[in-house]
XYZ file of C-alpha atoms in Angstrom:
704
model
C 270.356 -187.183 130.563
C 267.724 -184.755 131.899
C 266.135 -182.558 129.356
C 263.626 -179.695 129.451
C 260.033 -180.837 129.036
C 258.654 -180.199 125.546
C 255.372 -179.003 127.035
C 257.125 -175.892 128.261
C 257.954 -174.888 124.738
C 254.375 -174.586 123.488
C 252.318 -171.434 123.201
C 248.619 -170.967 123.922
C 247.567 -172.529 120.641
C 249.694 -175.605 121.193
C 252.365 -174.838 118.587
C 255.839 -176.068 119.473
C 258.250 -173.194 119.963
C 261.415 -175.006 120.949
C 263.141 -178.373 121.200
C 264.435 -180.357 124.160
C 268.053 -179.635 124.891
C 270.839 -180.859 127.154
C 271.413 -178.548 130.097
C 274.929 -179.810 131.013
C 276.499 -178.698 127.792
C 278.272 -175.296 127.771
C 276.397 -174.254 124.688
C 273.110 -174.773 126.483
C 274.218 -172.712 129.505
C 275.372 -169.877 127.296
C 272.060 -169.996 125.446
C 270.133 -169.714 128.738
C 272.238 -166.737 129.797
C 271.480 -165.003 126.544
C 267.773 -165.736 127.086
C 267.875 -164.214 130.578
C 269.583 -161.074 129.305
C 267.066 -160.778 126.483
C 264.217 -161.145 129.004
C 265.626 -158.397 131.197
C 266.149 -156.134 128.184
C 262.575 -156.783 126.957
C 261.162 -156.020 130.382
C 263.183 -152.809 130.725
C 261.951 -151.642 127.308
C 258.336 -152.627 127.881
C 257.366 -149.059 128.845
C 258.244 -147.710 125.431
C 255.273 -147.307 123.112
C 255.095 -149.910 120.396
C 254.090 -149.445 116.806
C 250.702 -151.039 117.359
C 249.673 -148.430 119.876
C 249.806 -150.601 123.011
C 252.595 -149.826 125.517
C 252.827 -153.458 126.591
C 252.616 -155.264 123.312
C 256.047 -156.791 122.771
C 257.430 -159.969 121.287
C 257.285 -163.078 123.444
C 260.468 -163.800 125.309
C 262.009 -167.204 124.870
C 261.960 -167.563 128.643
C 258.224 -168.183 128.460
C 259.028 -171.521 126.842
C 261.073 -172.748 129.815
C 259.383 -175.006 132.363
C 260.325 -174.107 135.976
C 259.982 -177.750 137.060
C 262.330 -178.789 134.320
C 264.845 -176.210 135.531
C 264.610 -177.528 139.042
C 265.199 -181.038 137.736
C 268.224 -179.900 135.796
C 269.549 -178.166 138.900
C 269.351 -181.395 140.859
C 271.239 -183.309 138.196
C 273.976 -180.686 137.725
C 277.088 -180.685 139.825
C 276.814 -177.060 140.771
C 273.811 -174.685 141.219
C 273.657 -172.642 138.035
C 273.337 -168.882 138.334
C 271.618 -168.856 134.963
C 268.907 -171.184 136.270
C 268.076 -168.930 139.208
C 268.058 -165.896 136.953
C 265.783 -167.719 134.524
C 263.328 -168.583 137.313
C 263.270 -164.964 138.496
C 262.826 -163.688 134.961
C 259.915 -166.085 134.364
C 258.122 -164.910 137.510
C 258.681 -161.242 136.621
C 257.502 -161.849 133.066
C 254.322 -163.549 134.325
C 253.615 -160.592 136.585
C 254.145 -158.192 133.657
C 251.800 -160.212 131.424
C 249.032 -160.238 134.069
C 249.364 -156.472 134.599
C 249.298 -155.960 130.846
C 246.100 -158.020 130.512
C 244.373 -156.021 133.269
C 245.216 -152.739 131.600
C 244.087 -153.985 128.179
C 240.762 -155.176 129.644
C 240.121 -151.842 131.350
C 241.174 -149.745 128.368
C 240.438 -151.650 125.134
C 242.438 -150.633 122.137
C 240.194 -148.884 119.646
C 241.906 -148.106 116.376
C 239.586 -145.198 115.549
C 239.962 -143.666 119.023
C 243.728 -144.196 118.835
C 243.800 -142.169 115.626
C 241.788 -139.376 117.181
C 243.554 -139.311 120.546
C 247.070 -139.778 119.173
C 249.779 -142.108 120.555
C 248.948 -143.522 123.987
C 250.858 -142.363 127.005
C 253.167 -144.947 128.559
C 251.497 -146.526 131.596
C 253.709 -148.111 134.213
C 251.944 -151.104 135.785
C 251.784 -150.893 139.537
C 250.273 -153.210 142.085
C 247.783 -150.533 143.276
C 246.408 -149.796 139.816
C 243.421 -152.137 140.145
C 242.719 -150.809 143.602
C 242.623 -147.263 142.240
C 240.289 -148.300 139.444
C 237.983 -150.029 141.910
C 237.999 -147.008 144.219
C 237.187 -144.708 141.292
C 234.381 -147.023 140.205
C 232.996 -147.039 143.723
C 233.157 -143.239 143.850
C 231.271 -142.968 140.557
C 228.586 -145.440 141.632
C 227.873 -143.745 144.965
C 225.851 -140.827 143.522
C 223.994 -143.221 141.269
C 222.990 -145.304 144.277
C 221.854 -142.184 146.089
C 219.908 -141.098 143.029
C 218.256 -144.512 142.731
C 217.281 -144.295 146.379
C 215.671 -140.916 145.760
C 213.349 -142.371 143.120
C 212.468 -145.525 145.089
C 208.751 -146.415 145.303
C 207.024 -143.421 143.762
C 203.263 -143.696 143.242
C 201.805 -142.482 139.976
C 198.475 -140.716 140.702
C 197.113 -141.921 137.360
C 197.563 -145.607 138.209
C 195.033 -147.935 139.769
C 196.787 -148.299 143.131
C 196.313 -144.640 143.968
C 192.641 -144.802 142.950
C 191.917 -147.793 145.189
C 193.818 -146.214 148.036
C 191.591 -143.144 147.747
C 188.580 -145.415 148.110
C 190.048 -146.883 151.316
C 190.828 -143.498 152.860
C 187.356 -142.256 151.835
C 185.724 -145.104 153.779
C 187.753 -144.158 156.864
C 186.857 -140.463 156.505
C 183.169 -141.258 155.967
C 183.177 -143.485 159.064
C 184.457 -140.655 161.227
C 182.148 -138.160 159.527
C 179.042 -140.176 160.441
C 179.787 -141.995 163.677
C 181.964 -139.544 165.596
C 179.236 -136.900 165.741
C 176.490 -139.524 166.276
C 178.321 -141.205 169.188
C 179.133 -137.870 170.787
C 175.494 -136.665 170.645
C 173.637 -139.925 171.207
C 175.452 -141.157 174.300
C 173.575 -144.462 174.352
C 175.269 -145.403 171.085
C 178.698 -144.913 172.685
C 178.101 -146.165 176.206
C 176.528 -149.486 175.288
C 179.116 -150.348 172.562
C 182.294 -148.573 173.676
C 184.555 -151.620 173.319
C 183.163 -152.418 169.874
C 184.037 -148.974 168.493
C 187.672 -148.933 169.616
C 189.057 -151.336 166.909
C 187.325 -149.374 164.170
C 188.597 -146.058 165.556
C 192.218 -147.105 165.709
C 192.053 -148.919 162.383
C 191.016 -145.604 160.838
C 193.919 -143.924 162.645
C 196.324 -146.437 161.089
C 194.849 -145.702 157.668
C 195.352 -141.984 158.320
C 199.031 -142.563 159.155
C 199.539 -144.682 156.047
C 197.824 -141.997 153.995
C 200.428 -139.441 155.052
C 203.157 -141.816 153.870
C 201.327 -142.352 150.585
C 200.991 -138.603 150.114
C 204.752 -138.204 150.515
C 205.364 -140.948 147.942
C 202.869 -139.656 145.382
C 204.446 -137.976 142.378
C 203.123 -134.930 140.564
C 203.360 -133.696 137.010
C 205.738 -130.945 136.034
C 205.655 -129.920 132.366
C 203.941 -133.196 131.592
C 206.591 -135.341 133.326
C 206.142 -137.239 136.586
C 208.429 -135.929 139.332
C 209.977 -138.844 141.255
C 212.531 -137.111 143.468
C 211.757 -137.945 147.096
C 213.099 -134.669 148.419
C 210.929 -132.633 146.081
C 207.877 -134.752 146.845
C 208.297 -134.315 150.597
C 208.947 -130.612 150.217
C 205.879 -130.122 148.023
C 203.667 -132.054 150.446
C 204.884 -130.131 153.494
C 204.308 -126.816 151.765
C 200.717 -127.775 150.912
C 197.884 -126.729 153.237
C 196.598 -130.296 153.160
C 199.672 -131.342 155.168
C 198.584 -129.226 158.133
C 195.057 -130.656 157.966
C 196.450 -134.183 157.825
C 198.761 -133.511 160.766
C 195.925 -131.993 162.799
C 193.620 -134.927 161.995
C 196.098 -137.456 163.366
C 196.991 -135.694 166.625
C 196.662 -138.135 169.562
C 193.728 -136.378 171.182
C 192.581 -139.792 172.424
C 194.955 -139.333 175.323
C 192.265 -137.129 176.777
C 190.341 -140.322 177.571
C 192.631 -140.694 180.555
C 191.360 -137.426 182.024
C 187.796 -137.070 180.697
C 186.819 -140.703 180.190
C 186.394 -142.991 177.229
C 182.914 -141.719 176.382
C 183.988 -138.181 175.472
C 183.921 -138.584 171.697
C 184.302 -134.849 171.208
C 188.034 -135.492 171.506
C 188.007 -137.255 168.120
C 186.406 -134.434 166.160
C 189.779 -133.646 164.610
C 189.504 -136.864 162.564
C 186.926 -135.120 160.361
C 189.626 -132.743 159.019
C 190.673 -135.377 156.468
C 187.529 -134.647 154.375
C 189.441 -133.189 151.314
C 190.606 -136.707 150.492
C 186.986 -137.763 150.140
C 186.342 -134.939 147.653
C 189.407 -135.994 145.635
C 188.109 -139.551 145.481
C 184.721 -138.364 144.236
C 186.367 -136.317 141.481
C 188.376 -139.296 140.246
C 185.376 -141.601 140.291
C 183.419 -139.031 138.280
C 186.088 -138.989 135.563
C 186.232 -142.804 135.399
C 182.599 -143.785 135.603
C 180.630 -144.282 132.359
C 177.596 -142.657 134.041
C 178.864 -139.271 135.265
C 175.441 -137.599 135.492
C 174.006 -140.356 137.654
C 177.087 -140.245 139.874
C 176.777 -136.471 140.315
C 173.156 -136.821 141.436
C 174.130 -139.584 143.877
C 176.903 -137.478 145.393
C 174.549 -134.521 145.729
C 172.026 -136.680 147.598
C 174.840 -137.992 149.806
C 175.894 -134.458 150.767
C 172.299 -133.582 151.670
C 171.937 -136.727 153.805
C 175.179 -135.950 155.677
C 174.025 -132.375 156.393
C 170.626 -133.618 157.625
C 172.392 -136.224 159.784
C 174.653 -133.647 161.397
C 171.739 -131.285 161.956
C 169.722 -134.071 163.622
C 172.621 -134.897 165.971
C 173.057 -131.225 166.905
C 169.283 -130.903 167.515
C 169.301 -133.836 169.927
C 172.391 -132.500 171.748
C 170.781 -129.046 172.032
C 167.553 -130.577 173.353
C 169.562 -132.432 176.005
C 171.343 -129.217 176.984
C 168.049 -127.273 177.281
C 166.178 -130.158 178.892
C 164.129 -132.935 177.368
C 160.395 -132.203 177.360
C 160.676 -128.654 178.744
C 158.731 -127.284 175.744
C 157.282 -128.448 172.492
C 160.327 -127.533 170.399
C 162.872 -129.827 172.134
C 162.903 -133.602 172.057
C 160.260 -135.185 174.302
C 161.139 -136.724 177.650
C 162.889 -140.043 176.948
C 161.550 -141.524 180.175
C 158.209 -142.096 178.466
C 157.969 -145.465 176.669
C 157.636 -144.336 173.044
C 160.726 -142.062 173.161
C 163.137 -144.064 175.274
C 164.708 -146.245 172.552
C 167.813 -145.240 170.650
C 166.167 -145.833 167.295
C 163.226 -143.537 168.144
C 165.600 -140.805 169.334
C 167.548 -140.829 166.073
C 164.529 -141.169 163.770
C 162.642 -138.343 165.502
C 165.677 -136.034 165.294
C 166.237 -136.966 161.651
C 162.584 -136.259 160.815
C 162.720 -132.845 162.511
C 165.967 -131.983 160.702
C 164.520 -132.981 157.302
C 161.390 -130.865 157.804
C 163.422 -127.860 158.866
C 166.082 -127.939 156.179
C 163.793 -128.754 153.274
C 161.084 -126.299 154.490
C 158.337 -128.644 153.349
C 156.545 -129.044 156.685
C 155.607 -127.228 159.883
C 157.646 -127.614 163.059
C 156.840 -126.528 166.629
C 157.543 -122.893 167.432
C 160.760 -122.251 169.381
C 160.552 -120.812 172.912
C 164.095 -120.068 174.068
C 166.441 -117.627 172.359
C 168.910 -120.350 171.533
C 166.084 -122.244 169.882
C 165.229 -119.242 167.688
C 168.857 -118.842 166.628
C 169.203 -122.488 165.767
C 165.953 -122.394 163.779
C 167.112 -119.349 161.782
C 170.410 -121.028 160.931
C 168.551 -124.124 159.813
C 166.285 -122.071 157.566
C 169.254 -120.398 155.912
C 170.986 -123.722 155.390
C 167.733 -125.141 154.043
C 167.429 -122.338 151.495
C 171.001 -122.979 150.321
C 170.322 -126.707 150.083
C 167.139 -126.146 148.097
C 168.889 -123.768 145.695
C 171.764 -126.212 145.280
C 169.409 -129.080 144.564
C 167.416 -127.150 141.989
C 170.502 -125.739 140.262
C 172.497 -128.978 140.108
C 169.604 -131.192 139.139
C 168.539 -128.737 136.449
C 172.028 -128.530 134.948
C 172.409 -132.298 135.060
C 169.113 -132.868 133.298
C 169.985 -130.271 130.658
C 173.363 -131.955 130.099
C 171.694 -135.331 129.796
C 169.283 -133.955 127.199
C 171.822 -131.815 125.359
C 172.413 -134.424 122.661
C 168.694 -135.052 122.281
C 167.854 -131.360 122.012
C 170.595 -130.757 119.433
C 169.432 -133.746 117.380
C 165.821 -132.604 117.630
C 166.722 -129.108 116.434
C 168.407 -130.550 113.328
C 165.410 -132.750 112.641
C 163.015 -129.808 113.031
C 165.071 -127.764 110.581
C 164.881 -130.582 108.010
C 161.113 -130.853 108.504
C 160.620 -127.127 108.002
C 162.729 -127.197 104.851
C 160.767 -130.116 103.354
C 157.474 -128.420 104.127
C 158.715 -125.172 102.627
C 159.861 -126.914 99.420
C 156.716 -129.052 99.228
C 158.523 -132.373 99.295
C 156.194 -135.324 98.737
C 154.983 -137.216 101.794
C 156.686 -140.474 100.896
C 160.124 -138.878 100.833
C 159.388 -136.992 104.057
C 158.551 -140.268 105.784
C 161.828 -141.797 104.574
C 163.797 -138.842 105.946
C 162.041 -139.022 109.322
C 162.648 -142.790 109.527
C 166.318 -142.200 108.753
C 166.565 -139.726 111.644
C 164.745 -142.144 113.944
C 167.210 -144.886 113.019
C 170.169 -142.624 113.816
C 168.801 -141.679 117.232
C 167.618 -145.176 118.166
C 170.982 -146.780 117.350
C 173.059 -143.853 118.718
C 174.636 -143.153 115.332
C 176.669 -140.064 114.571
C 176.650 -138.432 111.156
C 179.658 -136.203 111.811
C 182.442 -137.909 113.732
C 184.869 -135.083 113.009
C 182.738 -132.641 114.989
C 182.521 -135.081 117.891
C 186.308 -135.617 117.997
C 187.266 -132.025 117.174
C 188.152 -131.239 120.804
C 190.746 -134.015 120.981
C 194.371 -133.517 119.891
C 195.561 -135.114 116.665
C 197.390 -137.944 118.426
C 194.386 -139.080 120.466
C 192.098 -138.640 117.481
C 194.411 -140.855 115.421
C 194.537 -143.508 118.149
C 190.740 -143.615 118.365
C 190.443 -143.907 114.583
C 193.050 -146.682 114.537
C 191.306 -148.667 117.268
C 187.947 -148.330 115.490
C 188.793 -148.636 111.767
C 192.233 -150.223 111.346
C 191.124 -153.854 111.546
C 188.336 -153.117 109.097
C 190.744 -151.536 106.595
C 193.175 -154.466 106.857
C 190.483 -156.762 105.460
C 190.793 -155.082 102.050
C 193.090 -157.259 99.941
C 194.955 -154.449 98.192
C 195.801 -152.771 101.511
C 197.227 -155.883 103.127
C 200.984 -155.834 103.794
C 201.102 -152.048 103.323
C 203.198 -149.671 105.368
C 201.773 -148.877 108.825
C 202.067 -145.152 108.144
C 199.989 -145.485 104.973
C 197.273 -147.441 106.784
C 197.124 -144.851 109.567
C 196.733 -142.030 107.037
C 193.969 -143.931 105.247
C 192.192 -144.702 108.529
C 191.972 -141.001 109.266
C 190.319 -140.457 105.865
C 187.479 -142.960 106.358
C 184.052 -141.371 106.621
C 180.926 -143.113 108.024
C 177.790 -143.142 105.906
C 174.312 -144.529 106.600
C 172.014 -145.715 103.785
C 168.296 -146.348 104.033
C 166.520 -149.450 102.671
C 166.406 -149.397 98.879
C 169.133 -146.771 98.440
C 171.640 -147.398 95.628
C 175.234 -147.148 96.785
C 176.504 -147.317 93.197
C 175.076 -148.079 89.755
C 176.583 -149.943 86.850
C 178.559 -147.662 84.522
C 179.141 -144.877 87.056
C 182.683 -143.564 87.390
C 184.120 -144.988 90.586
C 185.193 -142.241 92.963
C 184.779 -144.040 96.323
C 185.337 -147.425 97.840
C 183.080 -148.788 100.584
C 183.514 -151.117 103.556
C 180.410 -152.599 105.162
C 180.420 -152.005 108.911
C 176.919 -153.184 109.726
C 173.997 -154.236 107.567
C 173.502 -156.012 104.246
C 173.921 -154.938 100.633
C 172.547 -156.636 97.532
C 174.216 -156.878 94.144
C 171.222 -156.557 91.821
C 170.539 -156.467 88.115
C 169.502 -153.407 86.146
C 165.845 -154.038 86.951
C 166.596 -153.726 90.691
C 164.781 -156.970 91.507
C 167.078 -159.801 90.465
C 169.665 -160.298 93.172
C 173.033 -161.898 92.392
C 174.836 -161.756 95.746
C 174.592 -160.346 99.288
C 177.402 -158.424 100.972
C 177.518 -158.630 104.768
C 179.601 -157.186 107.604
C 183.246 -156.714 106.645
C 182.668 -156.879 102.883
C 184.181 -154.224 100.613
C 183.876 -153.114 96.999
C 185.077 -150.345 94.670
C 188.724 -150.585 95.731
C 189.972 -151.075 92.144
C 188.102 -148.151 90.646
C 189.818 -145.541 92.827
C 193.343 -146.559 91.760
C 193.102 -145.294 88.122
C 194.692 -148.432 86.713
C 195.506 -148.006 82.999
C 194.451 -150.608 80.479
C 191.229 -151.693 82.167
C 188.335 -152.673 79.936
C 185.799 -150.969 82.197
C 187.715 -147.694 82.366
C 187.442 -147.420 86.192
C 183.677 -147.627 86.044
C 181.284 -149.591 88.210
C 180.557 -153.073 86.943
C 177.471 -153.819 89.057
C 174.547 -152.274 90.903
C 174.806 -152.318 94.697
C 171.697 -151.594 96.720
C 171.032 -151.415 100.455
C 168.673 -154.127 101.717
C 168.041 -152.482 105.108
C 169.695 -149.710 107.054
C 173.412 -150.113 106.346
C 176.430 -148.459 107.942
C 179.376 -148.052 105.580
C 182.871 -146.598 105.715
C 183.733 -144.557 102.630
C 187.197 -143.772 101.226
C 187.209 -141.295 98.341
C 189.620 -141.282 95.416
C 190.860 -137.774 96.217
C 191.755 -138.776 99.769
C 193.562 -141.895 98.535
C 195.602 -139.981 95.950
C 196.448 -137.337 98.548
C 197.833 -140.008 100.850
C 199.635 -141.892 98.056
C 201.405 -138.695 96.971
C 203.525 -139.090 100.116
C 204.078 -142.829 99.503
C 205.053 -143.206 95.801
C 206.356 -146.725 96.314
C 203.081 -147.852 97.874
C 201.172 -146.435 94.912
C 203.024 -148.704 92.495
C 202.469 -151.702 94.767
C 198.737 -151.021 95.001
C 198.443 -150.605 91.231
C 200.245 -153.894 90.667
C 197.919 -155.667 93.105
C 194.915 -154.148 91.364
C 196.204 -155.250 87.958
C 196.656 -158.819 89.202
C 193.094 -158.879 90.480
C 191.779 -157.502 87.184
C 193.893 -159.937 85.152
C 192.361 -162.852 87.035
C 188.919 -161.583 86.086
C 190.024 -160.864 82.500
C 189.334 -157.130 82.745
C 192.773 -155.866 81.594
C 193.787 -155.313 77.976
C 197.044 -156.948 76.926
C 198.177 -153.842 75.044
C 201.007 -152.133 76.819
C 201.846 -148.476 76.936
C 198.216 -147.572 76.327
C 197.712 -144.079 77.636
C 194.601 -142.976 79.442
C 192.834 -139.968 77.886
C 193.634 -136.685 79.577
C 189.975 -136.011 80.249
C 189.678 -139.099 82.463
C 192.783 -138.284 84.516
C 192.924 -136.502 87.811
C 194.855 -133.274 88.249
C 197.830 -134.990 89.895
C 198.047 -137.541 87.095
C 197.927 -134.774 84.475
C 200.796 -132.977 86.176
C 202.828 -136.188 86.313
C 202.145 -136.873 82.628
C 203.209 -133.346 81.667
C 206.398 -133.733 83.683
C 207.240 -136.990 81.875
C 206.630 -135.401 78.475
C 208.705 -132.355 79.393
C 211.573 -134.648 80.347
C 211.379 -136.391 77.004
C 211.403 -133.050 75.172
C 214.445 -131.927 77.118
C 216.317 -135.126 76.229
C 215.420 -134.687 72.529
C 216.552 -131.061 72.581
C 219.868 -132.006 74.196
C 220.442 -134.690 71.548
C 219.715 -132.204 68.726
C 222.119 -129.672 70.237
C 224.887 -132.249 70.409
C 224.286 -133.188 66.734
C 224.351 -129.519 65.712
C 227.654 -128.943 67.550
C 229.319 -131.964 65.939
C 228.098 -130.924 62.472
C 229.450 -127.400 62.932
C 232.824 -128.758 63.985
C 233.012 -130.942 60.891
C 232.231 -127.955 58.670
C 235.046 -125.943 60.198
C 237.475 -128.771 59.621
C 236.340 -129.042 55.997
C 236.792 -125.301 55.426
C 240.300 -125.502 56.858
C 241.167 -128.350 54.475
C 239.895 -126.376 51.460
C 241.856 -123.268 52.381
C 245.019 -125.266 52.904
C 244.889 -126.378 49.229
C 245.168 -122.720 47.924
C 248.388 -120.788 47.349
C 247.938 -118.419 50.322
C 245.562 -119.424 53.050
C 243.575 -116.545 54.354
C 242.338 -118.246 57.534
C 243.817 -120.737 59.907
C 242.380 -122.957 62.527
C 243.398 -120.505 65.212
C 241.436 -117.782 63.443
C 238.279 -119.830 63.837
C 239.074 -120.413 67.480
C 239.387 -116.673 68.232
C 236.423 -115.249 70.148
C 235.665 -112.534 67.579
C 235.639 -114.898 64.621
C 233.835 -117.676 66.423
C 231.247 -115.332 67.803
C 230.486 -114.104 64.276
C 230.681 -117.366 62.382
C 228.971 -119.571 64.977
C 225.787 -117.616 64.622
C 225.759 -118.151 60.809
C 224.197 -121.183 59.181
C 226.479 -123.649 57.329
C 225.479 -122.435 53.827
C 226.483 -118.809 54.590
C 229.869 -120.046 55.881
C 230.534 -121.883 52.580
C 229.575 -118.800 50.514
C 231.962 -116.584 52.468
C 234.781 -119.066 51.935
C 234.193 -119.252 48.194
C 234.176 -115.440 47.831
C 237.481 -115.147 49.653
C 239.151 -117.836 47.558
C 237.996 -116.197 44.279
C 239.406 -112.861 45.421
C 242.825 -114.430 45.888
């Protein structure tokens, strides 16, 4: 007998939900009809909101457990096509479609219990076949502006990055090529005529660079309120509104088309290529900010400007001599038909020599004859005066800037010398002071780093201090594994100090108020006689870190345990106790950790007393420690006072109860418990001591 497959009666987890049954029996057919009706009723009620908050969450229909292939097999074995079987097949297909639509909706809108509480019961959603299409269309509509926005910020050049700097160097080479060779080839025709084909690739390569530069300018961002603007529309609009855009457009105009009319040797048509000169100035400014030798670079650029002006003046002189006539007088260039003056090199060198003499006004030149020659000579003299004044002014300011540090250092040294002479300091000490100053200047040391970094903001100043001192501070054992914020605060407190040979950094028995880290040099741990040497401290060594922590119970009492002396000139970083306590006031947890580390170090060396709760004398404490100690004692006093008040209240209550018991033993009680609880009685009796209360009670009882 055919039976339904058991595999159809298992859920997703593999649990059996039903048993195989005979389809030909009337009971089985009636059961299938009931299942079909229940499926249709469940599907019709699926829009109603359920208790769990999901409009589609309903109990599984038994029809899900029916295998369609098994139904088809049963239909073939039955004598008549069952209406219930066809209905069951249709119900299964509809139920599958409902389950798929339900899953899509649940994936798109996940059920969040917290959001369901806030938003209230969900609205019933009827699954339709176009729901996914609508969601996809809405998603596409929302992503379109984002795609447009991403296109607007595509490939934006940051002017602070290296690419823009190197591109400026490339465009500067192209501008400098046109600045030198366009005017030279237009004035010295031999340079153009003999090598016309050679110059064409270089000319048009520079034109390509000019075109690319306009694209780069449109893609270069600019800062607005400290943020880089990357919107392409704004970048293009800002570039087109700039005057540089018109110069760039004029410099790239295809004036070379004039070669067709005037010939290929008319280089005057390419004079517009020189209009791109502002890019060269921008490149020079950026190089000046990046180079470690700004003064030398400024002098080099000044010399370059002078050479370019002399070059242009020489080219104009040769062109003017050709217009007037070679060899017509002594002022113009000699006749090039004569052997010494017929070469191209002689023509350029002679013109350059004449231009240099005229502009620098350091030599005599032939007197002009024609009016145009007089005018040109006057203009050259005026330009020469401006060049001379520029040279003197710029070179003088550069030299003064280069010697500014030296002059300031020398003024300080002179002031110290005058003071020592005025106070009649002995010669030996004066020599030591002068040697100390010489050491500072020779090794480029700075005695006041705060004054040097005072112009920088706090963030940059902190970054410089971290890069210079942080690794050194991490070497100290007690500061290892500390909070980064604490280390940064301590780094900012480090002060550089320089000690001369033979100087004592600390002596045995002194109260420790600073710790030291050796940056450069050598220190000797010596005996009291100053000769016997126990150890040598080199670069990276540190000492005095325990004495600035004020650890209680130490045998030395936070005093120095050895003599430390400088062997040569030694650079140290100093951290004072006041600065450390100021920083630790903001990190109370770190203070306890540091004290525990210090105690462990002292316990290893046997420098800690085993007595606990030993208080440090108030005289040896700092102000912050005194305040903390007073606060602790005040808290103890408050707790004692509260305990005494509670004892006094309980004792008073017991006395009142005792008085009430005594009065209750008499024939006529005068007072009751409620009388003591009245405000008037309590306010009078509470202020009396217990003995006065007993005397009043006795007097009243005797009167009765």
